[in-house]
CSV table of N, CA and C in Angstrom, one decimal:
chain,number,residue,atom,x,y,z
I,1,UNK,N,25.0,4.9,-4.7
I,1,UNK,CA,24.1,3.8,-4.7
I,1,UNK,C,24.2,3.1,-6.1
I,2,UNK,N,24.3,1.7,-6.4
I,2,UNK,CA,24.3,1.0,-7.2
I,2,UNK,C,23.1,0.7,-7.7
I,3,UNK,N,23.4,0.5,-9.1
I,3,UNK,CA,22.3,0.0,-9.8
I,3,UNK,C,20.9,-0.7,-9.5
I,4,UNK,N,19.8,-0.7,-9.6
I,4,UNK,CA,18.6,-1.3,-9.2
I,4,UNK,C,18.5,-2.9,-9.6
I,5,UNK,N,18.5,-3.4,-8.4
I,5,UNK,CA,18.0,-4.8,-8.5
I,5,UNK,C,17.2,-5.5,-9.5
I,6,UNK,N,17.4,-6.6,-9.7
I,6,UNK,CA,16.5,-7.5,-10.6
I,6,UNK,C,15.3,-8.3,-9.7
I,7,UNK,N,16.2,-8.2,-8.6
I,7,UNK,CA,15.2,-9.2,-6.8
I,7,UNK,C,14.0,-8.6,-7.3
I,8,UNK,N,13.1,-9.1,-6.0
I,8,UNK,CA,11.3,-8.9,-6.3
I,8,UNK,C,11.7,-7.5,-4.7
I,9,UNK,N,11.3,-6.4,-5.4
I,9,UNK,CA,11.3,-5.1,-3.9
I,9,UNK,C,10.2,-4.6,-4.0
I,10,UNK,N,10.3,-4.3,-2.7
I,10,UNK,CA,8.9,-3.5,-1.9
I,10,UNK,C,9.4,-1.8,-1.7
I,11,UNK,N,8.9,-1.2,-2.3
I,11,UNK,CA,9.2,0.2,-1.9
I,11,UNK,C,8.4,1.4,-1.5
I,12,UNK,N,8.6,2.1,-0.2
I,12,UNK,CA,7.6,2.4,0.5
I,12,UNK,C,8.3,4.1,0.4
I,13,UNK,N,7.3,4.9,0.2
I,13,UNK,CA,8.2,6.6,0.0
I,13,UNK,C,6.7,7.4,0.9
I,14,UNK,N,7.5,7.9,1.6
I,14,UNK,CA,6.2,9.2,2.3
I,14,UNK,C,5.8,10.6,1.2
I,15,UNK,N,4.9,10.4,1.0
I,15,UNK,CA,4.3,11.8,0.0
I,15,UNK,C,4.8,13.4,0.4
I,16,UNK,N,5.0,13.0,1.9
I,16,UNK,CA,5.5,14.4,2.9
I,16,UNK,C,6.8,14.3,3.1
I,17,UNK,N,7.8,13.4,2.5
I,17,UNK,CA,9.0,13.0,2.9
I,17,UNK,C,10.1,14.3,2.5
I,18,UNK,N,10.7,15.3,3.8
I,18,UNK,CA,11.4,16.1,3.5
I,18,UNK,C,12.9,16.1,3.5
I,19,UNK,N,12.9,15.1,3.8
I,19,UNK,CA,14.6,14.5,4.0
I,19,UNK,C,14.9,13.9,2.1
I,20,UNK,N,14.7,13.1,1.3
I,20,UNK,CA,14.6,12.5,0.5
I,20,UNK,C,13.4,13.0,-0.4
I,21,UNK,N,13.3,13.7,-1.2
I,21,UNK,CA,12.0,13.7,-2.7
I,21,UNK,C,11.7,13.1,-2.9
I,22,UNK,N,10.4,12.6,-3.1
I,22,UNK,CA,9.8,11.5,-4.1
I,22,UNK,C,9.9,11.0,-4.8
I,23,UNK,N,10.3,12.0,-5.5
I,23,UNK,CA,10.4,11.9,-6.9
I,23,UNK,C,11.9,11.2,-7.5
I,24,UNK,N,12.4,11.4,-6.6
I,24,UNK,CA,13.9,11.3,-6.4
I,24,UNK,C,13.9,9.7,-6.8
I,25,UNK,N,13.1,9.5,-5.3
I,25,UNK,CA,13.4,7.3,-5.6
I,25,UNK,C,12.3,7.1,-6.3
I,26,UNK,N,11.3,7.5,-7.0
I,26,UNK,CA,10.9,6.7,-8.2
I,26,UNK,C,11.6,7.2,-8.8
I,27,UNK,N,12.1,7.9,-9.6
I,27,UNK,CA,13.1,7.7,-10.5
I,27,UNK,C,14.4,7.0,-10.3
I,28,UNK,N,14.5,6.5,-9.4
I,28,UNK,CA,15.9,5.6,-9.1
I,28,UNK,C,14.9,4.1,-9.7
I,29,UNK,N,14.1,3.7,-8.3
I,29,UNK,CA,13.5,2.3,-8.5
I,29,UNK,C,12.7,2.3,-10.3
I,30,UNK,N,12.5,3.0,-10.8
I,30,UNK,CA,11.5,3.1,-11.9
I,30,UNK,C,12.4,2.1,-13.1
I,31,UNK,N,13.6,2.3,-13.1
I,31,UNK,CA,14.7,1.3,-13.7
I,31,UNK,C,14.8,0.0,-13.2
I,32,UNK,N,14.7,-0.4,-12.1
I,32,UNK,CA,14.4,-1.8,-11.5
I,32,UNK,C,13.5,-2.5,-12.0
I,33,UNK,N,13.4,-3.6,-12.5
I,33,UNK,CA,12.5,-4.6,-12.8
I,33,UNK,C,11.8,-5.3,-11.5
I,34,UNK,N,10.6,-6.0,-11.8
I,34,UNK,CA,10.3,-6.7,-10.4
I,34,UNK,C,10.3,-5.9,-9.2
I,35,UNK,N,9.9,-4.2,-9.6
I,35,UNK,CA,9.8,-4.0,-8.1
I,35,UNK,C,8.6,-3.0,-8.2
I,36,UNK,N,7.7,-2.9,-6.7
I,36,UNK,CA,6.5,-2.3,-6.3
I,36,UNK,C,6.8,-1.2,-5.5
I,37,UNK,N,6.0,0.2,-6.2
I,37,UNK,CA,6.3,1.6,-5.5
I,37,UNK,C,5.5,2.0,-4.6
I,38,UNK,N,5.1,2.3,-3.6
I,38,UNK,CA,3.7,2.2,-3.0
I,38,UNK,C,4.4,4.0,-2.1
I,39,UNK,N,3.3,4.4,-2.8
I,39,UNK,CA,3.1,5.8,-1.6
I,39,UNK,C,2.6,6.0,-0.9
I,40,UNK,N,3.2,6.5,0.5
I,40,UNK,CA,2.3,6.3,1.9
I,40,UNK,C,2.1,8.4,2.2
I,41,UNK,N,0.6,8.2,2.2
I,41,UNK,CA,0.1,9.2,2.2
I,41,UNK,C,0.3,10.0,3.8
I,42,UNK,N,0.7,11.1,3.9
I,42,UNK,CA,1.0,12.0,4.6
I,42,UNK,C,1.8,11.4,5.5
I,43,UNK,N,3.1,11.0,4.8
I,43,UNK,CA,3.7,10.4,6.1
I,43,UNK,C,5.5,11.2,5.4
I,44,UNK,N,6.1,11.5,6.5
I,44,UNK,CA,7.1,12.0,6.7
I,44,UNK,C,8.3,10.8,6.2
I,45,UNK,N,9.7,11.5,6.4
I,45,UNK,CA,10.5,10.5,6.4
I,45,UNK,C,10.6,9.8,7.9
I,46,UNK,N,10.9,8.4,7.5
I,46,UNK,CA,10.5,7.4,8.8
I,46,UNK,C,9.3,7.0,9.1
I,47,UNK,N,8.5,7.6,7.8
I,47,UNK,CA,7.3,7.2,8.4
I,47,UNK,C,6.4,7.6,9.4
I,48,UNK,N,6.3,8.9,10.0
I,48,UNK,CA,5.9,10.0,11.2
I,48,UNK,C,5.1,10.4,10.1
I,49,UNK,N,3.7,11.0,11.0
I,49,UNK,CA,2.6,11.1,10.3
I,49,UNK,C,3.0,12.7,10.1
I,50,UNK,N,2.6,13.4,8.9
I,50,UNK,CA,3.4,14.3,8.6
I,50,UNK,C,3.1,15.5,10.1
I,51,UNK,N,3.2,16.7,10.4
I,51,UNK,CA,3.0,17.4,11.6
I,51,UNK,C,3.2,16.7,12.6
I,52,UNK,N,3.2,15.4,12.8
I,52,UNK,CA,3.2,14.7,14.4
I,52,UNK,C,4.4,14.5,14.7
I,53,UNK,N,4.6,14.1,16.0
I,53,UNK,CA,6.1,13.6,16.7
I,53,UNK,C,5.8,12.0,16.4
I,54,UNK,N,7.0,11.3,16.7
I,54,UNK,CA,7.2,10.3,16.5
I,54,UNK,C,6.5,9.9,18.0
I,55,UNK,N,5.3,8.7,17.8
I,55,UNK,CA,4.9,8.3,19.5
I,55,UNK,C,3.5,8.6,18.9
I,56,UNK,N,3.0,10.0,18.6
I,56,UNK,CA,2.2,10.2,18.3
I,56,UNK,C,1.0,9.2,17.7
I,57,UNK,N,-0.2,9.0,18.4
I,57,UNK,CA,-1.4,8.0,17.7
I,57,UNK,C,-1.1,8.1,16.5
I,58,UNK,N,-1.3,9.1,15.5
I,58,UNK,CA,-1.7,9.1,14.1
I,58,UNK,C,-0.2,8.6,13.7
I,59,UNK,N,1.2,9.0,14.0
I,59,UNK,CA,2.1,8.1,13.3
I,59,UNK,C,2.1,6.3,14.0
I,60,UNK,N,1.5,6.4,15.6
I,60,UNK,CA,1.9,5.1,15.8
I,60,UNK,C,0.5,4.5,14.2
I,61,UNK,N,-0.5,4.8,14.5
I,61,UNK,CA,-1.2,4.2,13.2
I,61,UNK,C,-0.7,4.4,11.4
I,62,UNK,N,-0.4,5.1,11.8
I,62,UNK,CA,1.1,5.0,10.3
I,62,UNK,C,1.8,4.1,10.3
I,63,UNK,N,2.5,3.7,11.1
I,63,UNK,CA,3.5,2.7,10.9
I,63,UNK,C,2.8,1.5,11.0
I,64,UNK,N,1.9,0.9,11.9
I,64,UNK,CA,1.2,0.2,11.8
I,64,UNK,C,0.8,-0.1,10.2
I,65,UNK,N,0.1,0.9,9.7
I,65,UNK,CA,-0.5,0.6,8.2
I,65,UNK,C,1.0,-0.1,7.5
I,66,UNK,N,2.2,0.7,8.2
I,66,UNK,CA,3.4,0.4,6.7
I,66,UNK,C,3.8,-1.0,7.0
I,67,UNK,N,3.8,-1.3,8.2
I,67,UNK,CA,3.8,-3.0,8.5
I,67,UNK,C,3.3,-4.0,8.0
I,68,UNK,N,2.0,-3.6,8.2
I,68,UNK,CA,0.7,-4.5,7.4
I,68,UNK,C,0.7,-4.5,5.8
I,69,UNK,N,1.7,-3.5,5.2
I,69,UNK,CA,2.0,-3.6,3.8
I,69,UNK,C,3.2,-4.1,3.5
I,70,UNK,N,4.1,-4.1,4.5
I,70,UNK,CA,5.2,-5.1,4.3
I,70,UNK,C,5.0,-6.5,4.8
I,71,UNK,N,4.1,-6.8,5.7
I,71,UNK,CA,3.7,-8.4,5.5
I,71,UNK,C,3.1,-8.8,4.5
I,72,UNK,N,2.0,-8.1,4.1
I,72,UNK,CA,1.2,-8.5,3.0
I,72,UNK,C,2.0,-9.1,1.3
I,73,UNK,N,3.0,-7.8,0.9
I,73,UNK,CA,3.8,-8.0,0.2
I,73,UNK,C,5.3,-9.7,0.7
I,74,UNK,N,5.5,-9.3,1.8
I,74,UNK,CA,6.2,-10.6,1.9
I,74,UNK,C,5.5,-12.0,2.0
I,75,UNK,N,4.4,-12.0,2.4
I,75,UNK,CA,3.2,-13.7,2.2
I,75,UNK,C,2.8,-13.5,1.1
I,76,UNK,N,2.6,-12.4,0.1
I,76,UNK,CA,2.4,-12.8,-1.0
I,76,UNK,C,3.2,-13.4,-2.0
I,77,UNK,N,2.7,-13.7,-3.1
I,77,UNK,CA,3.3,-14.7,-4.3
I,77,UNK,C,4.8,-13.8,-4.6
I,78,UNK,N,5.0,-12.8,-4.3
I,78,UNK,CA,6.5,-12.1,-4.9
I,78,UNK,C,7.5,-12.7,-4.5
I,79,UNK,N,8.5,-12.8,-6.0
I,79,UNK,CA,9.6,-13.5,-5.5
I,79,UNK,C,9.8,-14.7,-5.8
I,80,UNK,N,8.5,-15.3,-5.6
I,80,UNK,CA,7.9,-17.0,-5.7
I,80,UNK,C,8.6,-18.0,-6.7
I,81,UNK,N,9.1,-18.1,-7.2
I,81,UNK,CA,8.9,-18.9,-8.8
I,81,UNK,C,8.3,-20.6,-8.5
I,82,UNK,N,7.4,-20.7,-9.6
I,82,UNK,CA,6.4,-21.3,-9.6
I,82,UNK,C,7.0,-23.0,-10.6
């Protein structure tokens, strides 16, 4: 992977994520300028609520929440120049 963007990014990492560390990509994105780390609490990689199958209410309501934070982040001012 290539160096971290100067772009305005959205970065979304599951706290339970056992495929990829956490720690792993904040320390990659943490070099990037103009970008937002957001940790999504008990959620696996892909975003599956951690213990659940994918389908499952609590992950379909996980993914849901990660949606609603990537709209939010894209209608907001990021990116913008004024």
């Amino acid at each position: 992977v290539g160096s971290p963007s100067a772009i305005p990014t959205l970065v979304l990492h599951g706290d339970s994520d056992r495929t990829i560390p956490i720690e792993e990509t904040r320390s990659y994105f943490n070099k990037a300028n103009d970008t937002e780390f957001i940790t999504v609490p008990n959620a696996d990689h892909g975003f599956v609520a951690k213990g659940e199958q994918l389908g499952s209410l609590n992950s379909t309501k996980l993914r849901k929440s990660v949606v609603a934070t990537i709209v939010e982040y894209i209608t907001s001012n990021h990116g913008k120049n004024d």
